[in-house]
XYZ file of C-alpha atoms in Angstrom:
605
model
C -21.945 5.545 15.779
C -18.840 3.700 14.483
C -15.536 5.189 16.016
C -11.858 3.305 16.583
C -10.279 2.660 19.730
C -6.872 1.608 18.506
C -4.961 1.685 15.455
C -1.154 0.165 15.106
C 1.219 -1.412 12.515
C 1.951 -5.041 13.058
C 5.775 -4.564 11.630
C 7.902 -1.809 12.544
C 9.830 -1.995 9.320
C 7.634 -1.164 5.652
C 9.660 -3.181 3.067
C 9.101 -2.528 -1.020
C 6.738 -5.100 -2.180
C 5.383 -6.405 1.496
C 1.539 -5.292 1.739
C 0.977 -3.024 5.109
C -2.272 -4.484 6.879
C -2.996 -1.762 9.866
C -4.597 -3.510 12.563
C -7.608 -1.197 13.408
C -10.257 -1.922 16.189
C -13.460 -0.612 15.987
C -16.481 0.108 17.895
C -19.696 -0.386 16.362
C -22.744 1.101 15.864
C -24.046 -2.000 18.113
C -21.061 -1.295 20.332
C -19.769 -4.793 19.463
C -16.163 -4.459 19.396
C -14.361 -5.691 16.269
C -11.105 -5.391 14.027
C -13.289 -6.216 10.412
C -13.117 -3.337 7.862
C -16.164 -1.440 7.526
C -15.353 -0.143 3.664
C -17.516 2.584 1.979
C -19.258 -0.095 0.044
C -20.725 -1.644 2.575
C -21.380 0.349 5.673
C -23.038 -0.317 8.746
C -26.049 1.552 10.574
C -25.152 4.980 7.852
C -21.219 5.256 8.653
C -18.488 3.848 6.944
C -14.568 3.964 7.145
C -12.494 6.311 5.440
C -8.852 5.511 4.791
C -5.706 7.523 3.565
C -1.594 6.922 3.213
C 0.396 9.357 2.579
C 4.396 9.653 1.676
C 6.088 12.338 3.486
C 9.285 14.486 1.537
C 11.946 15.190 3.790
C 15.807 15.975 2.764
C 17.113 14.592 5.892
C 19.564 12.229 5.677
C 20.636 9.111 7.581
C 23.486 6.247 7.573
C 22.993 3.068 9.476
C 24.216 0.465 10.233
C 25.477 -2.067 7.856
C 24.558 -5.098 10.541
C 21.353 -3.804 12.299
C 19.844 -1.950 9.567
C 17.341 -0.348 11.799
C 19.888 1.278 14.298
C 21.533 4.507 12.863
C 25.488 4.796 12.820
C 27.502 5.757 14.731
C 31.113 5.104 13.286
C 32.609 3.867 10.816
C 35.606 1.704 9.600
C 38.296 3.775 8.381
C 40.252 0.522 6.654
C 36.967 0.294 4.125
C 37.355 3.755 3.351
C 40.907 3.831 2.452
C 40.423 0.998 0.854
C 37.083 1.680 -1.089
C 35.212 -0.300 -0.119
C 31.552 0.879 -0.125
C 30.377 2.894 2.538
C 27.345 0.832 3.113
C 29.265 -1.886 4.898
C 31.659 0.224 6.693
C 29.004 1.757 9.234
C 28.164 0.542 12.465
C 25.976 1.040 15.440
C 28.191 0.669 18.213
C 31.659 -0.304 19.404
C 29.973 -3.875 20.340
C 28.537 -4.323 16.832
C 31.656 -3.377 15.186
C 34.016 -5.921 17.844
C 31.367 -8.667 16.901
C 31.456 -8.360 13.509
C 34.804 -8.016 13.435
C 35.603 -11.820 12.465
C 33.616 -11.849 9.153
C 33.653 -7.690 8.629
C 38.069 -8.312 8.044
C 37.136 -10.658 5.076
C 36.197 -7.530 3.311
C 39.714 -5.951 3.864
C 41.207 -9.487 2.974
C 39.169 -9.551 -0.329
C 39.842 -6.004 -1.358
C 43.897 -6.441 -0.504
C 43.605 -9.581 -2.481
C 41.902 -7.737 -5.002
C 44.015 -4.840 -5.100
C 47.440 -6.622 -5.644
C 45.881 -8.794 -8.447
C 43.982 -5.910 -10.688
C 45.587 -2.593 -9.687
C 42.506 0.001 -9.602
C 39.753 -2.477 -10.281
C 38.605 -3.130 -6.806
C 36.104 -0.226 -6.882
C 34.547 -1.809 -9.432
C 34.850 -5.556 -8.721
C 33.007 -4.613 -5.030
C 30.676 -2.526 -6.538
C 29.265 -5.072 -8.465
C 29.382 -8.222 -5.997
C 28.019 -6.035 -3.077
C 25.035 -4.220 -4.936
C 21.984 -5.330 -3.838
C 19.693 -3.840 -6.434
C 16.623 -3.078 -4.512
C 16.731 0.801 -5.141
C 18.954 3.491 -4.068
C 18.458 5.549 -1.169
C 20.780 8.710 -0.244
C 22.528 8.007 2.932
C 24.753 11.277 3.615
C 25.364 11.678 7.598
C 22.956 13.613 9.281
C 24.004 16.241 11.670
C 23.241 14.023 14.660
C 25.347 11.257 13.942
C 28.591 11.180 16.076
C 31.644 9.655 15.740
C 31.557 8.753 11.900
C 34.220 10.087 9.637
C 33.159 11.823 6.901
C 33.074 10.714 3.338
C 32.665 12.432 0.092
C 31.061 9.846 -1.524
C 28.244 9.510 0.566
C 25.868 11.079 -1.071
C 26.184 9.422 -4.184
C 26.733 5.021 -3.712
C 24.742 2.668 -5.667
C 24.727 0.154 -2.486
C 21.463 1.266 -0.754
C 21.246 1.502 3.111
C 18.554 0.926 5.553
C 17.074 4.066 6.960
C 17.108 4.649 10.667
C 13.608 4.628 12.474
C 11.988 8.429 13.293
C 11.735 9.084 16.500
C 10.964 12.465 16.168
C 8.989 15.272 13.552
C 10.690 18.316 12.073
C 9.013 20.919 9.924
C 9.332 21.865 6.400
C 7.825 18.673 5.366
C 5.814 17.779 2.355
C 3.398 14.917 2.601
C 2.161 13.188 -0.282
C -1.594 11.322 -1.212
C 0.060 7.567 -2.129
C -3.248 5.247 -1.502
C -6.984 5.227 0.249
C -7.510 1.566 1.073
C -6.428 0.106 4.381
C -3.459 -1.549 3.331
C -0.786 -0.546 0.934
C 2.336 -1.943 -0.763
C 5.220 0.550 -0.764
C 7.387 0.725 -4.048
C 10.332 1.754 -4.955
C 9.198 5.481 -4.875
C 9.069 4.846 -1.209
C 12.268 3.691 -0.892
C 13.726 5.912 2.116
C 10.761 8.071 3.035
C 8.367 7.873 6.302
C 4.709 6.716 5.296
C 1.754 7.977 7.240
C -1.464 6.271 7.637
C -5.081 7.995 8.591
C -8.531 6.426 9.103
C -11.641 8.287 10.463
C -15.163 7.108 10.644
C -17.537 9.220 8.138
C -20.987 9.376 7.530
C -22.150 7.158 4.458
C -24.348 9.377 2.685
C -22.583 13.227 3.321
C -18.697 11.659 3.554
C -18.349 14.195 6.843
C -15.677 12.941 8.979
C -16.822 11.756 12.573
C -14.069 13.578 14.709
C -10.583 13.768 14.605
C -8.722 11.457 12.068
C -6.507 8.647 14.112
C -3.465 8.632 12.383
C 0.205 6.761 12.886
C 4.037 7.430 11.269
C 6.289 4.252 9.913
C 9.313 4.389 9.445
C 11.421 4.982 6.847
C 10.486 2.099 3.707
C 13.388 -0.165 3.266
C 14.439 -1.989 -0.044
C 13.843 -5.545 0.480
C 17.129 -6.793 0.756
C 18.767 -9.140 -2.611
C 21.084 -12.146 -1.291
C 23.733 -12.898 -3.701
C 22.542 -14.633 -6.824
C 22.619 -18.259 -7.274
C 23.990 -19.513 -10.353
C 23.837 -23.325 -12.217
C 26.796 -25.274 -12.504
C 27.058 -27.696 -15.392
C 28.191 -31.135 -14.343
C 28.835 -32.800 -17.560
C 32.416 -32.026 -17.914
C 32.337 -29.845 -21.006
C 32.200 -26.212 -19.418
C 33.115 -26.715 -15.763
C 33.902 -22.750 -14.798
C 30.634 -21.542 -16.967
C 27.867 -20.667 -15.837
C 24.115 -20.307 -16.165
C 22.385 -17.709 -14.701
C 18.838 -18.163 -13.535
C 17.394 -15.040 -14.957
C 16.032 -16.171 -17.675
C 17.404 -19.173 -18.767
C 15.313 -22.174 -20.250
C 16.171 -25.918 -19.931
C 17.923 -27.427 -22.531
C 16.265 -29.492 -24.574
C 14.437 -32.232 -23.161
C 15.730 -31.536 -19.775
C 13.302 -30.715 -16.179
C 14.825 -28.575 -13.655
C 13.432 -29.519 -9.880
C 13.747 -27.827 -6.590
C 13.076 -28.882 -3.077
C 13.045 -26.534 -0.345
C 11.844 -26.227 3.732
C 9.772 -22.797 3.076
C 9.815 -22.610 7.470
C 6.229 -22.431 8.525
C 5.390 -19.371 9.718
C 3.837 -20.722 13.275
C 7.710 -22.041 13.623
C 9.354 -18.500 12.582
C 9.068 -16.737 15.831
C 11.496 -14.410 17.997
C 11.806 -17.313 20.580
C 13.589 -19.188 18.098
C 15.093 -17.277 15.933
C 15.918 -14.174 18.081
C 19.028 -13.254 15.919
C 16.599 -12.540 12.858
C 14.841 -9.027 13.056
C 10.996 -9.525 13.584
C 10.071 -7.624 10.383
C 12.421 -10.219 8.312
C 10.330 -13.014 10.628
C 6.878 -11.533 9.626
C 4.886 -13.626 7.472
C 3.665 -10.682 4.675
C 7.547 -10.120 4.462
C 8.784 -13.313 4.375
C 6.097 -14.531 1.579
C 6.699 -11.920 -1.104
C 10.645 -12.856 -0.767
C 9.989 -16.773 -0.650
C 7.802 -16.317 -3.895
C 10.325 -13.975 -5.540
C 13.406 -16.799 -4.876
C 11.319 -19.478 -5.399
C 10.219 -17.989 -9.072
C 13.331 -16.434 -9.747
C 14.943 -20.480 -9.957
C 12.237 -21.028 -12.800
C 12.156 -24.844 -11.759
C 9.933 -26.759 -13.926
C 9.153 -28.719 -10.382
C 8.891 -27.328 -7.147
C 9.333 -29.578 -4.005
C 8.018 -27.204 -0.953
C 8.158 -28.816 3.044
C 6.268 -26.651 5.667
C 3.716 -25.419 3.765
C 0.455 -24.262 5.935
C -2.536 -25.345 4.924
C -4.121 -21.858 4.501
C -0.884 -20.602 2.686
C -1.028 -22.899 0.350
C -4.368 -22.227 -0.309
C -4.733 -18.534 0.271
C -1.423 -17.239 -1.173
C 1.130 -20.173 -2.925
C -1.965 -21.518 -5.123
C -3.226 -18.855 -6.302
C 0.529 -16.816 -7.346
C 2.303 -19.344 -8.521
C -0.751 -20.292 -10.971
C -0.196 -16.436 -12.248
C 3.697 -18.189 -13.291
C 2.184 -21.571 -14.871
C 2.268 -23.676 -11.809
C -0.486 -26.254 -11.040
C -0.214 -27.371 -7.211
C -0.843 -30.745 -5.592
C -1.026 -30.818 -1.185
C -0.803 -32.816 1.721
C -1.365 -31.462 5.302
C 0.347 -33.212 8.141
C -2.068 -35.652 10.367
C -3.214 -34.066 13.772
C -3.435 -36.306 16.114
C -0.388 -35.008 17.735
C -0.857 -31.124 17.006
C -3.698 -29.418 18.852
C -3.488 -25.782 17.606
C -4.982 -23.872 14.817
C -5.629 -26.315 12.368
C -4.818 -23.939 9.574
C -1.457 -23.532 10.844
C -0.676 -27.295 10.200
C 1.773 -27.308 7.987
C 2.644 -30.217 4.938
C 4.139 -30.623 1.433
C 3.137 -29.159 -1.442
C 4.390 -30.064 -5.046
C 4.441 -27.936 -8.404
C 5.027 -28.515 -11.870
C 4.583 -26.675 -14.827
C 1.775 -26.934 -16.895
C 3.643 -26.632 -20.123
C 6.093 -29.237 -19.025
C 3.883 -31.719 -17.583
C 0.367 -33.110 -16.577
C -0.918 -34.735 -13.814
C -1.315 -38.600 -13.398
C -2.079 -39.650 -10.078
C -1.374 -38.721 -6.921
C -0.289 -40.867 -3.027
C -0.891 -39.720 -0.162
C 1.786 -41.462 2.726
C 0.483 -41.023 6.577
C 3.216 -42.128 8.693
C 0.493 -42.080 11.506
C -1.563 -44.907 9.669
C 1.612 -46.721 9.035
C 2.579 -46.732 12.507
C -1.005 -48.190 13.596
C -0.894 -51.209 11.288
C 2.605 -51.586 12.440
C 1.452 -51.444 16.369
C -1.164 -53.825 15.259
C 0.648 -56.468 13.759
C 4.281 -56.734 15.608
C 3.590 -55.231 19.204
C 2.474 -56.631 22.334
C -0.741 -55.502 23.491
C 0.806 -54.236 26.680
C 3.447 -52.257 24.594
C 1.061 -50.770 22.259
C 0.396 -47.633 24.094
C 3.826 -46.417 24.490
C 3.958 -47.696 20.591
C 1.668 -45.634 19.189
C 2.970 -42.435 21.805
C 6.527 -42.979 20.076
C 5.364 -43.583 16.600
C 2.897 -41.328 15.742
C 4.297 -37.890 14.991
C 2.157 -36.699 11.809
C 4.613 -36.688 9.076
C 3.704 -37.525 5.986
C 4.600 -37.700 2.179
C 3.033 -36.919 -0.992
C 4.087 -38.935 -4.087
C 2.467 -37.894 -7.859
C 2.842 -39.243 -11.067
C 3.711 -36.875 -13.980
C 3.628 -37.418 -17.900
C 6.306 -34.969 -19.491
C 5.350 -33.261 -22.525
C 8.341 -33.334 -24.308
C 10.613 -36.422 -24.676
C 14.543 -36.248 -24.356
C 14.506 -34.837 -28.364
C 12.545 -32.057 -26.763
C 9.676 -33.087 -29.233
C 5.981 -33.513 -28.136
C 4.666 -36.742 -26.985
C 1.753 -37.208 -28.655
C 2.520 -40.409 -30.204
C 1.004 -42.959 -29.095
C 3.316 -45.352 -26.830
C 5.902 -42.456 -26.570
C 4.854 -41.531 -22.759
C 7.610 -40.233 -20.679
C 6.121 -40.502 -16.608
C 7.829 -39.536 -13.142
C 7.418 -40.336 -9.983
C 7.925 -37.431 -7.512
C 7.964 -37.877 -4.179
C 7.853 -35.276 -1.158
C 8.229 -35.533 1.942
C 9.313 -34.217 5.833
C 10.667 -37.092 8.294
C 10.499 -36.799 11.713
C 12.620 -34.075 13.695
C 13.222 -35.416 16.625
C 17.139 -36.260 17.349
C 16.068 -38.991 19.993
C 13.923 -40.462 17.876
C 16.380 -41.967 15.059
C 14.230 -45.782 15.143
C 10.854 -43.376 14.005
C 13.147 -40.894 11.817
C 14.630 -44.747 9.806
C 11.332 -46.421 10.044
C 9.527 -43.776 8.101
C 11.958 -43.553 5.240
C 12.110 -47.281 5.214
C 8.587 -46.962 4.477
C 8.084 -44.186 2.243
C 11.004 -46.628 0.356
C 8.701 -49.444 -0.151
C 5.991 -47.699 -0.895
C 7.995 -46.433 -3.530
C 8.743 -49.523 -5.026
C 5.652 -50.601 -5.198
C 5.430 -48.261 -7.319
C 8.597 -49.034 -9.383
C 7.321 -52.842 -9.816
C 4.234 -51.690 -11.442
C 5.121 -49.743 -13.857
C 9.185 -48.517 -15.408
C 9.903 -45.104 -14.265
C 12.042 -42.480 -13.431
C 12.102 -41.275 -9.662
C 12.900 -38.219 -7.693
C 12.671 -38.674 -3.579
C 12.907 -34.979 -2.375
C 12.752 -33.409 1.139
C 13.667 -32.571 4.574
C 14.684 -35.650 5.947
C 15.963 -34.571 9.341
C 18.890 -36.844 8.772
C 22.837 -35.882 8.557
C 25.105 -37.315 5.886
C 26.408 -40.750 7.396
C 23.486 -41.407 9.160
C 20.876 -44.657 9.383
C 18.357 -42.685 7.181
C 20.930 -41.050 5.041
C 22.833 -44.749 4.632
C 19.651 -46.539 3.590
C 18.202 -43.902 0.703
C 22.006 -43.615 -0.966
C 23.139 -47.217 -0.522
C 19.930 -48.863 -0.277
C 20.820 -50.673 3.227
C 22.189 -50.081 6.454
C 25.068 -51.842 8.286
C 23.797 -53.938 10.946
C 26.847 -52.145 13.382
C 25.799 -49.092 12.592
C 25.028 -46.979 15.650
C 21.809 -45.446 15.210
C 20.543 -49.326 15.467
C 21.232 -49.400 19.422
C 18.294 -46.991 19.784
C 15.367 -49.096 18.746
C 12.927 -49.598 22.212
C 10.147 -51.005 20.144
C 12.215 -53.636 18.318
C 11.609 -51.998 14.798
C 14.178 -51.935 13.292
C 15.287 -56.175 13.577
C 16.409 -57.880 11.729
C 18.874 -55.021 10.446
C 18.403 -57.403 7.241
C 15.427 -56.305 6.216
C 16.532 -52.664 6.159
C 16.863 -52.437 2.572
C 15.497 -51.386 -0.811
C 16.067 -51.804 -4.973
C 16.076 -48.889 -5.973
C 18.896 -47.786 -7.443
C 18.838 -44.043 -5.469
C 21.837 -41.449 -5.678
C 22.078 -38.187 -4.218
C 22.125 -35.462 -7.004
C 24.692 -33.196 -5.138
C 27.130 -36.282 -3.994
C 26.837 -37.757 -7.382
C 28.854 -34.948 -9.097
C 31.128 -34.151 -7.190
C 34.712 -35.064 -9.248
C 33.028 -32.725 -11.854
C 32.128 -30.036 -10.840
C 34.840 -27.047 -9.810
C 37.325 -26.651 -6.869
C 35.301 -23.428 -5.584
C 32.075 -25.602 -5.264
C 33.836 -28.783 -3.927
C 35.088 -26.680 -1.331
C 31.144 -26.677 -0.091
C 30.388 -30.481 0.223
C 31.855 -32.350 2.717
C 34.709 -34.471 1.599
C 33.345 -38.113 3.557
C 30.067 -37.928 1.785
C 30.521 -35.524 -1.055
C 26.831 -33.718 0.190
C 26.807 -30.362 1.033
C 28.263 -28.869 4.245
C 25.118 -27.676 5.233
C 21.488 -27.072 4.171
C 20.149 -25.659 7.223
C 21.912 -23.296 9.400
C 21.071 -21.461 12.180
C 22.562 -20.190 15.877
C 22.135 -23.819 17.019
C 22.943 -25.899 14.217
C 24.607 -26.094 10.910
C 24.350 -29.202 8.658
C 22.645 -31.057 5.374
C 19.197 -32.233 6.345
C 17.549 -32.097 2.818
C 18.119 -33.922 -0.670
C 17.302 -34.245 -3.556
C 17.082 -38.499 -4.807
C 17.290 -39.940 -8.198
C 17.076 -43.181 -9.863
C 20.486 -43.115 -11.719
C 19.149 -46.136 -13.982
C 17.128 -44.023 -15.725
C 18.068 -40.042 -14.931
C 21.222 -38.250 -15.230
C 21.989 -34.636 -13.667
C 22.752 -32.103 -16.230
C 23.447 -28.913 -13.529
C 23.117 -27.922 -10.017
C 22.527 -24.690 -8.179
C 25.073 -23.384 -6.634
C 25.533 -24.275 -3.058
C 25.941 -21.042 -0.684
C 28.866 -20.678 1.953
C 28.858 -18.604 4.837
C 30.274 -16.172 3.820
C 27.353 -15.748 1.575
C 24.874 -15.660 4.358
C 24.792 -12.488 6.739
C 27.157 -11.661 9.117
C 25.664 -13.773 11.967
C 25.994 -16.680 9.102
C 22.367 -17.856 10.596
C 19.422 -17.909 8.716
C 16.241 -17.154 8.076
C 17.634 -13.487 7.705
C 16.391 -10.328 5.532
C 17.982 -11.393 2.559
C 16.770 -15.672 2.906
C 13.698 -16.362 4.604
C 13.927 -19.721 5.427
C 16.504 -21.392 7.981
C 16.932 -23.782 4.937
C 18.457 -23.619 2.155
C 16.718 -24.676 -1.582
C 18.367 -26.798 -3.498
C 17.598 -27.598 -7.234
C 19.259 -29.771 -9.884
C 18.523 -30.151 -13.853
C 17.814 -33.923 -14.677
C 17.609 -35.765 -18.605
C 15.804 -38.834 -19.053
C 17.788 -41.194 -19.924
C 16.617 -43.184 -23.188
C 14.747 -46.505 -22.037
C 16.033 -49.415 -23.046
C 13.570 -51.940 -24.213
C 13.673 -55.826 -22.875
């Protein structure tokens, strides 16, 4: 007989749009023990699985709180309320949540005093609008349980929605509802705020009787998957400095490519261990994919430049849905030789471009690794090359491909013969390690000359995108954006294997600028106040608990580009309340970054 020993949910949390896999274990007919489905289709030895979800109706409700979205509150700030703020961010687990979120929860009464003195009654409004998520609506009156809350008229009827509180316990009167019969389901919207119950029982193939009791197990209550704030573009050319563009729907101007780059965070590296401030639902990878692909399509890029991409992700899930949006995909997995694990959680870069916009020339494929052995090989003792290679090799890589545009900077085709528009796009994750600043400059001194290589043979336009695991100011940093590095700069004291000398030959042609730093004097106070004012880069582009600061950029050959716009960089204030990411509403501990380039025309010799 087939029969299951254990059934359980892998997430505590059901989010709209996140797919629900139950893991169920299952004894077979054999008495092999195994977690594979055994569907009606296909059964085994005469039985078969039966599966059922169901939404349950209940009138209870609940408010939570606004920082842990899983605990229920229990008070609530009376300086919101008076000063209408909405309710959803007023409520609060504890006395400790509240004192700890004190520092960034008073920026809400600072904003809606400021508010208040400059347009009278329009503060309701004004917060309503910024502070909306629009993920659904869920009613969120107190429940009769919940102590120490003040009460609220208007609880039953805000826009904002809040996070239901997890069941505990089972009440009567309750109405449950047939919603699916395949072992996993995707809540919607509908869902939004009610429990979901899940049943599986063996049955017999051929007369669909149940073997025994079904086993059976409650969620808790779906969740809207949380909106961060919007990102807008900012034109840089001068003309319209406060407008601007919003992403939703929005097409490039004329003869204009739009290109992103963006650390995704692997899912082997999103664990509780390291980001313990995150909750685990928000870390879980069928969460965390469905809002990566939503942010990543929502930017429409014409280009997308993704770091930490798994080699089974990008084959099982990125692939596949982003060629549903017009995306054709181009990969390279990290070397090995370093990482013993599962090899389909190595992770690597993966590049996009549209179809419409461009087709594929050729493709490079950079192994640091291979670099590092011909270097070994040629310049190292051959009692040093051990340690060498031990330092050296750290299986980072970069992918470089060759694109033809399909428009020109008219916006016409390019069918004409002798008309063809190429660029070079290169992606790429340097090294991590902070001790390590001779490996982290050798391999972007290489990935350098490879590129111009490239640039000798043939005139083009080039983007260098990535995670570089280098700070503004630094060696790395100093040779991409000025195309050498001082030979007194201090990174150059760490350099055991003798590298890096002559400091001389730490150089390059190609005429590289940063797209954010580039723009700075024109774009608006409110986003200058986000770079930092040495470098002109952003204040940060990866923030977490441990560290805040610009690691990734975007690169462009200024001879022949220009940057038209610029997404919006974030501040903390727009991150959560911990200001560390990944978090519900961002699910990377990066942040993307994307700029809108123009060909410039070429000018013939």
């Amino acid at each position: 007989m087939l029969s299951v020993l254990r059934v359980h949910l892998p997430s505590e949390i059901p989010i709209v749009g996140c797919e629900i896999t139950p893991y169920v274990l299952l004894k077979r007919p054999d008495n092999s023990i195994s977690n594979e489905d055994v569907p009606e289709s296909t059964p085994i030895g005469g039985y078969c699985m039966r599966y059922k979800w169901y939404r349950v109706h209940n009138d209870r409700k609940v408010a939570v709180c606004s920082v842990h979205p899983t605990e229920q509150a229990t008070l609530q700030c009376v300086g919101c309320v008076k000063m209408k703020i909405p309710v959803a961010k007023s409520f609060h687990c504890s006395s400790r949540c509240f004192a700890d979120a004190w520092q960034h929860h008073r920026v809400l009464h600072e904003r809606a005093l400021s508010t208040l003195n400059e347009n009278g009654n329009e503060e309701e409004e004004l917060y309503g609008r910024l502070n909306s998520s629009g993920s659904g609506i869920v009613n969120a009156g107190l429940s009769s349980s919940t102590t120490g809350v003040g009460q609220n008229p208007s609880l039953n009827n805000i826009s904002t929605p809040l996070y239901p509180a997890t069941i505990t316990e089972r009440s009567g009167g309750e109405t449950w509802s047939e919603v699916g019969r395949s072992r996993t389901y995707t809540p919607t919207a509908e869902d939004i705020g009610h429990v979901l119950k899940f049943e599986c029982v063996p049955i017999d193939a051929e007369t669909k009787i149940p073997l025994g009791t079904p086993s059976t197990f409650l969620t808790s209550r779906v969740i809207p998957a949380p909106s961060p704030t919007p990102r807008r573009m900012i034109p840089v050319n001068g003309l319209d400095i406060h407008g601007q563009l919003n992403l939703d729907g929005r097409t490039s101007l004329s003869g204009t490519f739009t290109v992103l780059s963006y650390n995704i965070l692997s899912d082997a590296y999103a664990t509780s261990e390291s980001y313990s401030y995150c909750p685990s639902w928000a870390l879980s990878w069928t969460y965390r994919r469905q809002n990566l692909l939503r942010e990543i399509i929502g930017y429409h890029a014409d280009i997308l430049c993704l770091q930490e991409v798994q080699s089974n992700h990008f084959d099982e899930f990125f692939a596949p849905e982003l060629d549903k949006h017009g995306y054709q995909g181009l990969y390279k997995k990290k070397t090995s030789e370093v990482y013993n694990g599962n090899p389909n959680a190595v992770d690597g870069c993966a590049t996009f471009f549209r179809r419409d916009k461009f087709s594929h020339v050729k493709k490079y494929e950079v192994e640091f690794n291979k670099a590092a052995q011909s270097l070994t090989e040629a310049v190292i003792a051959a009692g040093q090359k051990k340690v060498a290679l031990s330092r050296l090799i750290k299986d980072n890589i970069a992918l470089i491909v060759v694109l033809e545009a399909k428009f020109n900077n008219q916006g016409q085709g390019t069918d004409t013969p002798g008309k063809r528009q190429l660029l070079c796009v290169a992606n790429t994750h340097v090294n991590v390690h902070q001790d390590h600043k001779d490996v982290k400059l050798w391999q972007v001194h290489t990935l350098l000359k490879g590129l111009e290589k490239i640039a000798v043979s043939a005139d083009i336009p080039m983007l260098v995108c990535g995670d570089f695991n280098s700070v503004p100011g630094s060696a790395s940093h100093t040779l991409l954006a000025m195309g050498k590095v001082d030979p007194m700069h201090p990174d150059l004291t760490v350099d055991p294997l003798n590298i890096l000398r002559p400091s001389t030959k730490l150089n390059h042609q190609l005429p590289l600028v940063s797209a954010y730093s580039s723009v700075a004097r024109m774009v608006g106070l409110e986003q200058r106040r986000k770079l930092d004012p040495s470098t002109n880069e952003p204040l940060f582009t990866n923030c977490t608990r441990d560290f805040i600061g610009t690691l990734d950029y975007i690169f462009y050959t200024a001879d022949s580009l220009t940057v038209e716009s610029l997404l919006e960089l974030l501040d903390e204030e727009s991150l959560r309340k911990d200001t560390a990411l990944p978090s519900p509403e961002w699910s990377s501990d990066h942040v993307a970054l994307l700029a809108e380039f123009r060909c410039k025309p070429r000018v013939r010799r």
